[in-house]
XYZ file of C-alpha atoms in Angstrom:
715
model
C 59.599 195.879 43.392
C 56.510 198.077 43.550
C 55.817 197.473 39.864
C 55.848 193.699 40.497
C 53.578 194.155 43.520
C 51.172 196.236 41.446
C 51.031 193.602 38.691
C 50.410 190.799 41.227
C 47.569 192.654 42.956
C 45.902 193.709 39.683
C 46.058 190.155 38.284
C 44.755 188.442 41.441
C 42.507 190.991 43.179
C 40.046 188.442 44.567
C 42.835 186.437 46.200
C 44.201 189.592 47.850
C 40.758 190.631 49.150
C 40.060 187.096 50.442
C 43.403 187.033 52.270
C 42.535 190.298 54.036
C 39.056 189.102 55.014
C 40.404 185.807 56.436
C 43.184 187.618 58.337
C 40.700 190.147 59.743
C 38.310 187.406 60.877
C 41.127 185.502 62.588
C 42.497 188.533 64.446
C 39.089 189.863 65.497
C 37.927 186.482 66.822
C 41.134 185.501 68.637
C 42.666 188.753 69.922
C 42.084 189.931 73.511
C 40.238 193.156 74.328
C 42.276 196.370 74.216
C 42.247 197.857 77.713
C 43.485 201.211 78.960
C 44.494 202.898 82.199
C 43.858 206.312 83.765
C 46.216 205.740 86.704
C 49.117 208.137 86.124
C 51.297 206.454 88.774
C 51.129 203.131 86.921
C 53.069 204.682 84.037
C 56.160 205.726 86.058
C 59.304 203.577 86.504
C 60.012 202.207 89.984
C 63.047 204.380 90.725
C 61.062 207.623 91.083
C 60.492 208.807 94.656
C 56.690 208.873 94.427
C 56.674 205.196 93.402
C 59.145 204.245 96.158
C 56.887 206.069 98.641
C 53.885 204.102 97.352
C 55.782 200.827 97.776
C 56.722 201.830 101.325
C 53.087 202.605 102.121
C 51.982 199.188 100.851
C 54.659 197.491 102.959
C 54.237 199.329 106.274
C 50.643 200.632 106.080
C 48.712 198.004 104.092
C 45.471 198.944 105.870
C 45.921 202.700 105.431
C 42.628 204.214 104.367
C 42.619 205.614 100.889
C 40.418 208.650 100.248
C 38.424 207.404 97.282
C 35.849 210.180 97.354
C 34.727 213.151 99.435
C 31.119 214.133 100.087
C 30.829 217.922 100.354
C 27.848 219.392 102.248
C 26.605 222.979 102.278
C 23.355 224.771 103.102
C 20.872 225.126 100.239
C 20.390 228.813 101.073
C 24.157 229.487 101.069
C 24.211 230.262 104.805
C 26.566 229.065 107.515
C 26.275 225.527 108.830
C 24.700 225.067 112.286
C 25.214 222.302 114.875
C 21.903 220.838 113.686
C 23.274 220.704 110.122
C 26.396 218.912 111.357
C 24.170 216.385 113.101
C 22.462 215.733 109.752
C 25.878 215.227 108.107
C 26.770 212.672 110.793
C 23.454 210.835 110.346
C 23.702 210.771 106.558
C 27.284 209.483 106.743
C 26.272 206.644 109.090
C 23.294 205.734 106.905
C 25.452 205.590 103.769
C 28.059 203.452 105.518
C 25.346 201.125 106.803
C 24.237 200.386 103.227
C 27.443 198.317 102.805
C 28.072 199.493 99.252
C 30.812 197.417 97.657
C 34.274 199.079 97.782
C 33.097 201.577 100.450
C 35.127 200.791 103.586
C 33.867 203.717 105.672
C 32.015 207.022 105.411
C 33.435 209.266 108.150
C 32.085 212.776 108.811
C 34.763 215.432 109.036
C 35.043 218.821 110.707
C 33.115 221.900 109.648
C 35.286 224.371 107.726
C 36.597 227.348 109.757
C 34.233 229.710 107.918
C 31.244 227.357 108.499
C 30.467 227.230 104.761
C 31.096 223.541 104.059
C 31.526 220.224 105.830
C 32.951 217.037 104.391
C 32.523 213.329 104.828
C 35.394 211.129 103.728
C 34.626 207.950 101.778
C 37.410 205.433 102.400
C 38.059 202.939 99.626
C 40.810 200.369 99.070
C 43.785 201.372 96.952
C 43.256 200.584 93.271
C 45.486 197.714 92.155
C 43.858 197.093 88.779
C 43.357 200.277 86.712
C 40.668 198.470 84.687
C 38.521 197.825 87.768
C 35.484 200.148 87.715
C 33.911 198.987 90.993
C 34.851 202.213 92.795
C 33.194 204.229 90.038
C 30.090 202.052 90.450
C 30.231 202.729 94.193
C 30.282 206.502 93.619
C 27.331 206.210 91.253
C 25.356 204.340 93.935
C 26.411 206.831 96.628
C 25.162 209.716 94.494
C 21.748 208.048 94.091
C 21.435 207.262 97.806
C 22.662 210.714 98.827
C 19.768 212.457 97.058
C 17.221 210.496 99.069
C 19.036 211.106 102.350
C 19.043 214.905 101.885
C 15.324 215.414 101.242
C 13.888 217.963 103.652
C 17.210 218.642 105.417
C 17.944 222.083 103.935
C 21.340 220.811 102.796
C 22.863 220.257 99.354
C 25.702 217.802 98.767
C 27.788 216.335 95.984
C 30.651 213.905 95.604
C 34.127 214.767 94.360
C 37.561 213.165 94.717
C 39.531 210.731 92.555
C 36.882 207.989 92.202
C 34.178 210.572 91.400
C 36.410 212.208 88.788
C 37.159 208.790 87.285
C 33.409 208.117 86.975
C 32.749 211.486 85.345
C 35.732 211.013 83.025
C 34.479 207.567 82.003
C 31.055 209.000 81.123
C 32.677 211.835 79.168
C 35.019 209.405 77.361
C 32.153 207.222 76.128
C 30.519 210.290 74.624
C 33.875 211.442 73.247
C 34.560 208.091 71.582
C 31.158 208.096 69.872
C 31.489 211.707 68.704
C 35.031 211.215 67.431
C 34.143 208.017 65.572
C 31.012 209.434 63.925
C 32.626 212.837 63.286
C 35.667 211.264 61.623
C 33.569 209.158 59.245
C 31.229 212.044 58.371
C 34.128 214.417 57.623
C 35.889 211.866 55.420
C 32.719 211.092 53.439
C 31.781 214.752 52.958
C 35.271 215.895 51.943
C 35.782 212.995 49.516
C 32.398 213.713 47.950
C 33.458 217.336 47.439
C 36.876 216.380 46.015
C 35.897 213.480 43.711
C 32.093 213.875 43.456
C 31.857 210.095 43.692
C 29.920 208.208 46.406
C 32.009 205.087 45.775
C 35.283 206.870 46.577
C 33.631 208.611 49.531
C 32.663 205.267 51.073
C 35.834 203.388 50.061
C 38.009 204.489 53.034
C 35.170 203.938 55.508
C 34.611 200.353 54.336
C 38.264 199.366 53.930
C 39.562 201.066 57.073
C 36.510 199.794 58.926
C 37.842 196.323 58.090
C 41.406 196.917 59.251
C 40.526 199.022 62.321
C 39.474 196.041 64.500
C 42.503 194.170 63.136
C 44.788 196.941 64.371
C 43.039 197.017 67.750
C 43.470 193.253 68.111
C 47.149 193.284 67.132
C 47.810 196.145 69.572
C 46.039 194.256 72.362
C 48.220 191.223 71.636
C 51.359 193.377 71.693
C 50.343 195.003 74.997
C 49.703 191.589 76.513
C 52.963 190.120 75.209
C 55.159 192.998 76.406
C 53.136 193.943 79.512
C 52.371 197.465 78.276
C 49.603 199.727 79.567
C 47.614 201.823 77.108
C 46.608 205.352 78.044
C 42.848 206.016 78.155
C 43.046 208.366 75.130
C 44.676 205.793 72.827
C 41.369 204.435 71.443
C 40.183 207.838 70.183
C 43.660 208.610 68.824
C 43.810 205.210 67.134
C 40.495 205.811 65.342
C 41.705 209.142 64.016
C 45.126 207.813 62.951
C 43.669 204.822 61.106
C 41.038 206.798 59.231
C 43.180 209.896 58.717
C 46.427 208.247 57.596
C 44.563 205.481 55.754
C 42.558 208.012 53.767
C 45.778 209.878 52.978
C 47.360 206.774 51.453
C 44.198 206.006 49.479
C 44.217 209.577 48.151
C 47.885 209.367 47.137
C 47.069 206.236 45.138
C 43.819 207.506 43.576
C 45.270 210.827 42.443
C 48.150 209.038 40.692
C 45.728 206.466 39.247
C 43.569 209.264 37.820
C 46.646 211.000 36.395
C 47.716 207.786 34.607
C 44.209 207.355 33.177
C 44.296 210.921 31.860
C 47.639 210.117 30.209
C 45.886 207.401 28.153
C 46.667 204.184 30.079
C 44.030 201.465 30.486
C 42.504 200.919 33.951
C 44.678 197.968 34.994
C 47.876 199.489 33.590
C 47.068 202.765 35.323
C 46.778 200.992 38.686
C 50.116 199.203 38.185
C 51.637 202.582 37.272
C 50.097 204.194 40.392
C 51.458 201.509 42.740
C 54.878 201.712 41.075
C 55.136 205.516 41.309
C 53.460 206.054 44.672
C 54.623 202.855 46.383
C 58.114 204.090 47.221
C 56.812 207.461 48.425
C 54.101 206.134 50.750
C 56.344 203.311 52.013
C 59.036 205.839 52.910
C 56.410 208.169 54.372
C 54.919 205.353 56.454
C 58.430 204.333 57.481
C 59.050 207.853 58.779
C 55.796 207.749 60.770
C 56.527 204.269 62.130
C 60.075 205.051 63.304
C 58.873 208.304 64.850
C 56.195 206.471 66.807
C 58.593 203.625 67.611
C 60.958 206.197 69.165
C 58.383 206.513 71.948
C 59.532 203.104 73.216
C 62.552 205.015 74.575
C 60.238 207.082 76.788
C 60.416 206.544 80.536
C 56.631 206.981 80.758
C 54.566 203.853 80.274
C 51.702 205.733 78.598
C 53.981 206.992 75.826
C 55.996 203.781 75.662
C 52.807 201.832 74.883
C 51.259 204.512 72.653
C 54.224 204.465 70.245
C 54.071 200.772 69.249
C 50.256 200.929 69.139
C 50.237 203.735 66.588
C 53.189 202.210 64.692
C 51.244 198.930 64.311
C 48.216 200.878 63.063
C 50.251 202.775 60.456
C 52.059 199.612 59.275
C 48.752 197.800 58.785
C 47.390 200.852 56.949
C 50.438 200.840 54.654
C 49.949 197.149 53.807
C 46.306 197.834 52.980
C 47.264 200.860 50.886
C 49.663 198.794 48.776
C 47.495 195.677 48.382
C 43.852 195.839 49.491
C 43.088 199.277 48.043
C 44.655 198.572 44.596
C 42.847 195.217 44.504
C 39.431 196.763 45.150
C 40.001 199.707 42.779
C 41.308 197.440 39.992
C 38.065 195.430 40.204
C 35.965 198.592 39.972
C 38.090 200.189 37.244
C 36.948 203.635 36.127
C 33.545 202.968 37.772
C 35.194 203.992 41.034
C 34.772 207.625 39.869
C 31.039 207.210 39.034
C 29.038 209.342 38.279
C 31.705 212.035 37.783
C 33.449 212.312 34.401
C 36.109 214.741 35.579
C 38.694 211.937 35.776
C 38.871 211.933 31.951
C 40.483 215.352 31.606
C 42.813 217.545 33.615
C 41.369 220.962 34.541
C 43.318 223.923 33.212
C 44.297 227.100 35.035
C 43.832 225.696 38.539
C 45.024 227.497 41.656
C 47.766 224.904 42.129
C 49.029 225.499 38.597
C 49.219 229.249 39.284
C 50.900 228.655 42.638
C 53.456 226.349 41.001
C 54.231 228.998 38.365
C 54.679 231.640 41.066
C 57.025 229.416 43.128
C 59.068 228.622 40.014
C 59.453 232.357 39.292
C 60.050 233.630 42.844
C 61.310 230.785 45.046
C 63.237 233.154 47.351
C 60.112 235.181 48.166
C 58.056 232.077 48.956
C 60.858 230.617 51.083
C 61.147 233.761 53.206
C 57.381 234.337 53.533
C 56.625 230.754 54.617
C 59.601 230.645 57.013
C 58.598 233.959 58.611
C 54.990 232.842 59.005
C 56.027 229.692 60.878
C 58.742 231.519 62.823
C 56.390 234.226 64.134
C 53.849 231.631 65.306
C 56.663 229.676 66.971
C 57.304 232.638 69.306
C 54.055 231.727 71.092
C 55.733 228.507 72.283
C 57.802 230.582 74.731
C 54.696 230.837 76.928
C 54.077 227.068 77.044
C 53.199 225.582 80.452
C 52.555 221.922 81.251
C 49.321 220.800 82.926
C 49.257 217.453 84.751
C 45.624 217.331 85.829
C 44.462 214.937 83.099
C 41.209 214.131 84.893
C 40.092 217.403 86.465
C 41.126 219.818 83.738
C 39.764 217.656 80.940
C 36.275 217.348 82.403
C 33.416 219.701 81.512
C 32.869 222.287 84.251
C 29.296 221.111 84.873
C 30.333 217.605 85.961
C 29.478 216.918 89.617
C 33.045 216.182 90.703
C 34.234 219.542 89.324
C 31.290 221.555 90.719
C 31.727 220.156 94.226
C 35.518 220.427 94.106
C 34.947 224.168 93.635
C 32.442 224.189 96.508
C 34.922 222.327 98.735
C 37.490 225.059 98.175
C 35.076 227.620 99.699
C 36.063 226.322 103.119
C 39.089 223.998 102.923
C 42.539 223.979 101.314
C 42.333 222.966 97.681
C 44.541 219.924 98.265
C 42.006 218.238 100.580
C 40.778 215.804 97.902
C 44.231 214.322 97.240
C 46.568 214.731 100.239
C 50.303 214.292 99.875
C 51.902 211.599 102.031
C 55.308 211.948 103.648
C 56.933 208.847 105.139
C 59.726 208.994 107.724
C 61.419 205.624 107.978
C 64.347 204.283 109.963
C 67.438 203.399 107.938
C 68.615 200.964 110.628
C 67.086 197.886 112.211
C 65.497 199.636 115.174
C 62.298 201.669 115.459
C 62.063 205.450 115.281
C 63.222 207.195 118.440
C 60.469 208.419 120.762
C 59.376 211.974 120.019
C 60.887 212.102 116.537
C 57.627 211.613 114.584
C 55.952 214.519 116.431
C 58.959 216.793 115.994
C 59.167 215.988 112.273
C 55.485 216.915 111.900
C 56.224 220.421 113.205
C 58.950 220.841 110.565
C 56.535 219.804 107.812
C 53.876 222.249 109.034
C 56.320 225.148 108.660
C 56.872 224.511 104.929
C 55.470 227.187 102.590
C 52.476 225.925 100.603
C 51.423 223.337 103.210
C 47.855 223.811 104.502
C 47.831 221.240 107.284
C 49.597 218.100 108.500
C 47.658 215.361 110.300
C 49.191 213.659 113.379
C 51.527 210.853 112.298
C 50.518 207.221 112.123
C 53.291 204.798 113.098
C 53.664 201.345 111.559
C 53.230 198.236 113.738
C 56.983 197.660 113.993
C 57.607 201.324 114.804
C 60.065 201.838 111.926
C 57.957 204.174 109.773
C 55.728 207.180 110.408
C 53.137 208.368 107.852
C 52.025 212.006 107.577
C 48.967 213.130 105.605
C 49.814 216.578 104.226
C 47.106 218.799 102.729
C 48.544 221.373 100.335
C 47.188 224.901 100.118
C 46.713 224.649 96.329
C 44.877 222.195 94.019
C 46.884 218.939 93.761
C 47.638 219.271 90.040
C 48.255 223.032 89.980
C 51.574 224.606 89.096
C 51.818 226.018 92.643
C 51.250 222.604 94.232
C 53.912 221.017 92.027
C 56.269 223.837 92.959
C 55.558 223.238 96.651
C 56.499 219.547 96.354
C 59.539 220.087 94.160
C 61.049 223.235 95.696
C 59.767 223.247 99.284
C 58.366 220.043 100.774
C 60.743 217.452 99.321
C 63.928 219.453 100.055
C 62.684 220.248 103.574
C 61.646 216.648 104.297
C 64.956 215.276 103.050
C 67.046 217.873 104.903
C 65.109 217.713 108.192
C 64.895 213.943 108.472
C 66.620 213.110 111.799
C 69.892 211.137 111.754
C 69.298 207.452 111.099
C 66.118 208.128 109.098
C 65.114 209.088 105.582
C 62.001 210.771 104.204
C 60.011 209.946 101.074
C 57.291 212.174 99.622
C 54.445 210.487 97.738
C 50.865 211.083 96.651
C 49.380 212.241 93.357
C 51.089 215.655 93.347
C 54.455 213.972 93.882
C 53.573 211.647 90.980
C 52.971 214.699 88.765
C 56.357 216.165 89.796
C 58.072 212.915 88.835
C 56.146 212.718 85.549
C 57.386 216.235 84.784
C 60.946 215.072 85.390
C 60.383 212.006 83.194
C 58.928 214.121 80.365
C 61.919 216.485 80.459
C 64.180 213.463 80.138
C 62.081 212.142 77.235
C 62.409 215.444 75.365
C 66.179 215.024 75.356
C 66.011 211.412 74.138
C 62.890 210.827 72.018
C 63.066 214.036 69.968
C 66.652 213.576 68.696
C 66.245 209.831 68.065
C 63.050 210.366 66.050
C 64.677 213.185 64.063
C 67.818 211.159 63.287
C 65.793 208.087 62.259
C 63.624 210.160 59.913
C 66.689 211.865 58.451
C 68.227 208.442 57.718
C 65.045 207.389 55.886
C 65.047 210.644 53.905
C 68.729 210.226 53.074
C 68.178 206.674 51.808
C 65.083 207.631 49.809
C 66.568 210.751 48.220
C 70.196 209.533 48.176
C 71.203 212.944 49.447
C 72.957 214.365 52.522
C 71.674 217.895 51.921
C 67.905 217.495 51.458
C 67.241 215.729 54.807
C 68.652 218.735 56.699
C 66.392 221.384 55.233
C 63.406 219.043 55.205
C 63.881 218.528 58.953
C 64.325 222.295 59.341
C 60.901 222.756 57.762
C 59.216 220.285 60.129
C 61.002 221.879 63.104
C 59.530 225.239 62.103
C 56.146 223.543 61.677
C 56.368 222.024 65.147
C 57.306 225.363 66.705
C 54.445 227.116 64.902
C 51.971 224.458 66.051
C 53.057 224.558 69.699
C 53.036 228.363 69.613
C 49.536 228.602 68.134
C 48.173 226.012 70.590
C 49.735 227.800 73.577
C 48.301 231.145 72.464
C 44.814 229.746 71.877
C 44.386 227.665 75.029
C 46.600 229.482 77.557
C 46.346 233.136 76.559
C 42.935 233.338 74.885
C 41.309 230.359 76.603
C 42.876 231.016 80.034
C 43.611 227.333 80.671
C 46.348 226.576 83.249
C 48.510 224.864 80.651
C 48.659 222.269 77.911
C 48.485 218.532 78.567
C 51.994 217.598 79.692
C 52.588 214.984 76.997
C 51.099 217.072 74.183
C 54.468 218.427 72.899
C 55.786 214.858 72.500
C 52.668 213.686 70.641
C 52.572 216.894 68.610
C 56.250 216.620 67.709
C 55.890 213.061 66.482
C 52.737 213.713 64.465
C 53.901 216.974 62.910
C 57.396 215.640 62.206
C 56.237 212.248 60.946
C 53.140 213.269 58.994
C 54.761 216.512 57.865
C 57.567 214.370 56.487
C 54.884 212.329 54.657
C 53.866 215.386 52.659
C 57.455 216.531 52.176
C 58.359 213.101 50.805
C 55.437 213.154 48.386
C 56.379 216.642 47.155
C 60.135 216.032 46.879
C 59.616 212.632 45.230
C 57.481 214.278 42.555
C 59.975 217.139 42.228
C 62.781 214.618 41.691
C 60.642 212.772 39.142
C 60.090 215.994 37.178
C 63.801 216.849 37.359
C 64.646 213.422 35.923
C 62.420 214.280 32.970
C 64.956 216.992 32.117
C 63.384 220.027 33.812
C 65.506 222.585 35.650
C 65.193 223.056 39.454
C 62.752 225.998 39.199
C 60.526 224.403 36.560
C 60.583 221.032 38.344
C 59.387 222.704 41.562
C 56.559 224.461 39.726
C 55.360 221.295 37.969
C 55.628 219.299 41.217
C 53.379 221.808 43.007
C 50.925 221.729 40.102
C 50.576 217.913 40.186
C 51.184 217.082 43.862
C 49.460 220.167 45.268
C 45.913 218.781 44.861
C 46.951 215.459 46.429
C 48.703 217.031 49.414
C 46.015 219.692 49.821
C 43.184 217.155 49.793
C 45.055 214.774 52.098
C 45.908 217.638 54.456
C 42.318 218.859 54.639
C 40.987 215.360 55.333
C 43.651 214.468 57.908
C 43.342 217.851 59.641
C 39.565 217.423 59.626
C 39.748 213.970 61.193
C 42.047 215.201 63.959
C 39.746 218.168 64.514
C 36.948 215.733 65.440
C 38.768 215.223 68.749
C 37.567 218.730 69.641
C 33.977 217.411 69.609
C 34.695 215.458 72.794
C 33.912 218.427 75.045
C 37.054 217.676 77.027
C 39.988 220.082 77.133
C 42.650 217.365 76.882
C 41.261 215.950 73.630
C 40.370 219.471 72.431
C 43.997 220.546 72.814
C 45.153 217.396 71.046
C 42.595 217.828 68.271
C 43.417 221.483 67.603
C 47.192 221.092 67.781
C 47.303 218.056 65.492
C 44.829 219.445 62.943
C 46.632 222.810 62.903
C 50.000 221.053 62.640
C 48.809 218.956 59.702
C 47.445 222.065 57.972
C 50.814 223.792 58.451
C 52.608 220.654 57.213
C 50.476 220.383 54.076
C 49.875 223.989 53.041
C 52.997 225.784 54.288
C 55.800 223.254 54.706
C 55.208 220.842 51.826
C 53.448 223.149 49.372
C 55.489 226.345 49.828
C 58.668 226.097 51.893
C 60.012 222.747 50.651
C 59.597 223.196 46.852
C 60.690 226.862 46.991
C 63.843 226.092 48.991
C 64.624 223.047 46.824
C 64.359 225.264 43.735
C 66.696 227.809 45.343
C 69.308 225.217 46.294
C 69.100 223.602 42.862
C 71.245 220.579 41.974
C 73.161 220.898 45.255
C 70.036 219.659 47.090
C 70.834 216.155 45.795
C 74.511 216.087 46.777
C 76.458 213.781 46.805
C 74.130 211.706 44.608
C 72.429 212.771 41.419
C 68.845 212.141 42.401
C 67.546 214.788 40.024
C 69.121 213.163 36.969
C 67.585 210.377 34.939
C 69.360 207.001 35.235
C 72.253 206.962 32.782
C 72.161 210.724 32.303
C 75.537 211.168 33.938
C 77.152 208.587 31.629
C 75.609 210.205 28.544
C 76.919 213.637 29.564
C 80.433 212.263 30.180
C 80.323 210.505 26.796
C 79.318 213.740 25.044
C 82.105 215.587 26.832
C 84.710 213.013 25.680
C 83.349 213.183 22.117
C 83.632 216.991 22.125
C 87.228 216.852 23.462
C 88.314 214.697 20.494
C 87.194 217.367 18.100
């Protein structure tokens, strides 16, 4: 099949290129814009308590003020606030409210902190119903400008924090991150390809071709999101850029290395390209299949952000595969050997390379290499025992010098850390009648006695008297581990247990959302991980026609995943003193390391099988496979790891964690799993690795051997 595809593309390259250009133009011009969301609550299913509490609030308290932002005031000289200062705060608040800034419902001055260090003014804004609406961010930007003028000559400093302010700062940081990641990815690919091939044409080839299919992928993903009502996470655009350029460059490299090898063997340019598509086609199709099913497994997630991310990345990889099998061979077949210009190194194979020496060493001592590589990954995996999840995607990912972060810290000098995002507890009647007189006040006293609660505001009762709402300020930052523990282990159990007869209590707010996300992620671990692993094992079994090889190949990627999570935990939590890793990072890391690690394993084992079918023994086949596939996997690993590492340029801890973990995981997958562990263990296992099939024997070899045996028995 792949041979026929190669012949078709090589014979009609212009038709193939034209088809891609027409398809790209149609998708780019007709597809909707890809949008994303930063609202964590919008990703949770309706049955979680925090979402049911939100629905109750919308039903019974539709006019309830939402704290969109908080203005924090303090003296410029660091002293205690005076009554005159408080009068200034009141005046400034009234002046800002009088400006009638869109989305600002009220600007209400609050109390001075008990230690007289800070005073707040609460900016009420309507609840966000459309995560794509940036009007509240625009309102914060205007408030910040007006606030500077209001404070001149007052002796006070002030800044704005809270959810809308963090969203504005995150949006500014994301624009910078997207630009840095895009430029960094392209620069790294060009530089590394220039070093590897010493050809400007090859260096620019992925940039031009993937630059064509990138907007196609974005358009197709936008269509899919619209058709299936999926919400994309705000980080998907940066991740999509890296996946398209990283994986796309990998597939181009797989093809070019095999093309160059065929040319060195004496084939003409067109025949060499047909040979390359035939030999590499099955490997990269299986590799892409493993990546696609791994990403598709995310559709089983209970979190909307992961459920939409999976199909998005699967679409990107599928489009990249199609381009790798058709568009790339078409362009290269037109260029012929000029694609390597001005380098002449494609004409001869270098002797005595490091990969040749490594292959010889693995062939001689496979047991040593198996143990060394397994121990290396196993020791790093021990660091995963210290893993902690962090749910503060906005606050913890922002640079520390952003205004919302600076003034959040200043706020905590005088008020409980949970002031910016209070938790809401709702006590509602389970019958038809209203709440009994006195019950709301008594329930408030029970809530105030809960450990970890800073304060509880007097209850507000709905118009029909059936529901009471309590604003609860936690003693710890809303996204901190302590705050989540307070909701999960203290406040929710107490609220449920102490709800008077005939009533029930629901706990909502952003911290409650984080608790429910944690529960959803734990559930996803038990579903997505096994399904992705089983699906990849099925693909490996079908490709290799073996029941043995898929098991140890998955063992290698499991060790690689553990090593990656361990190294990331050590770097960011122990050395970097961050509160934890982004809560969905292990899922993303697992899928990338497992799927892309399987890519490299497939390429190595496919070549090993090919060498075995040429009549080489298990040890020799492993050595030759490392010699020939090592440069391909090494180059692909360096480029893909480098493209993922560009995420660390964003200056944002969430993308930095993602960038480091994925680049480190790819490096482990390429240089330890695929280049050392897999060929060494395959050599050790020998022919049994292909049981019950005979994947390491040339077609017809079994019949020839049986015929020789029968001939010998007659004599």
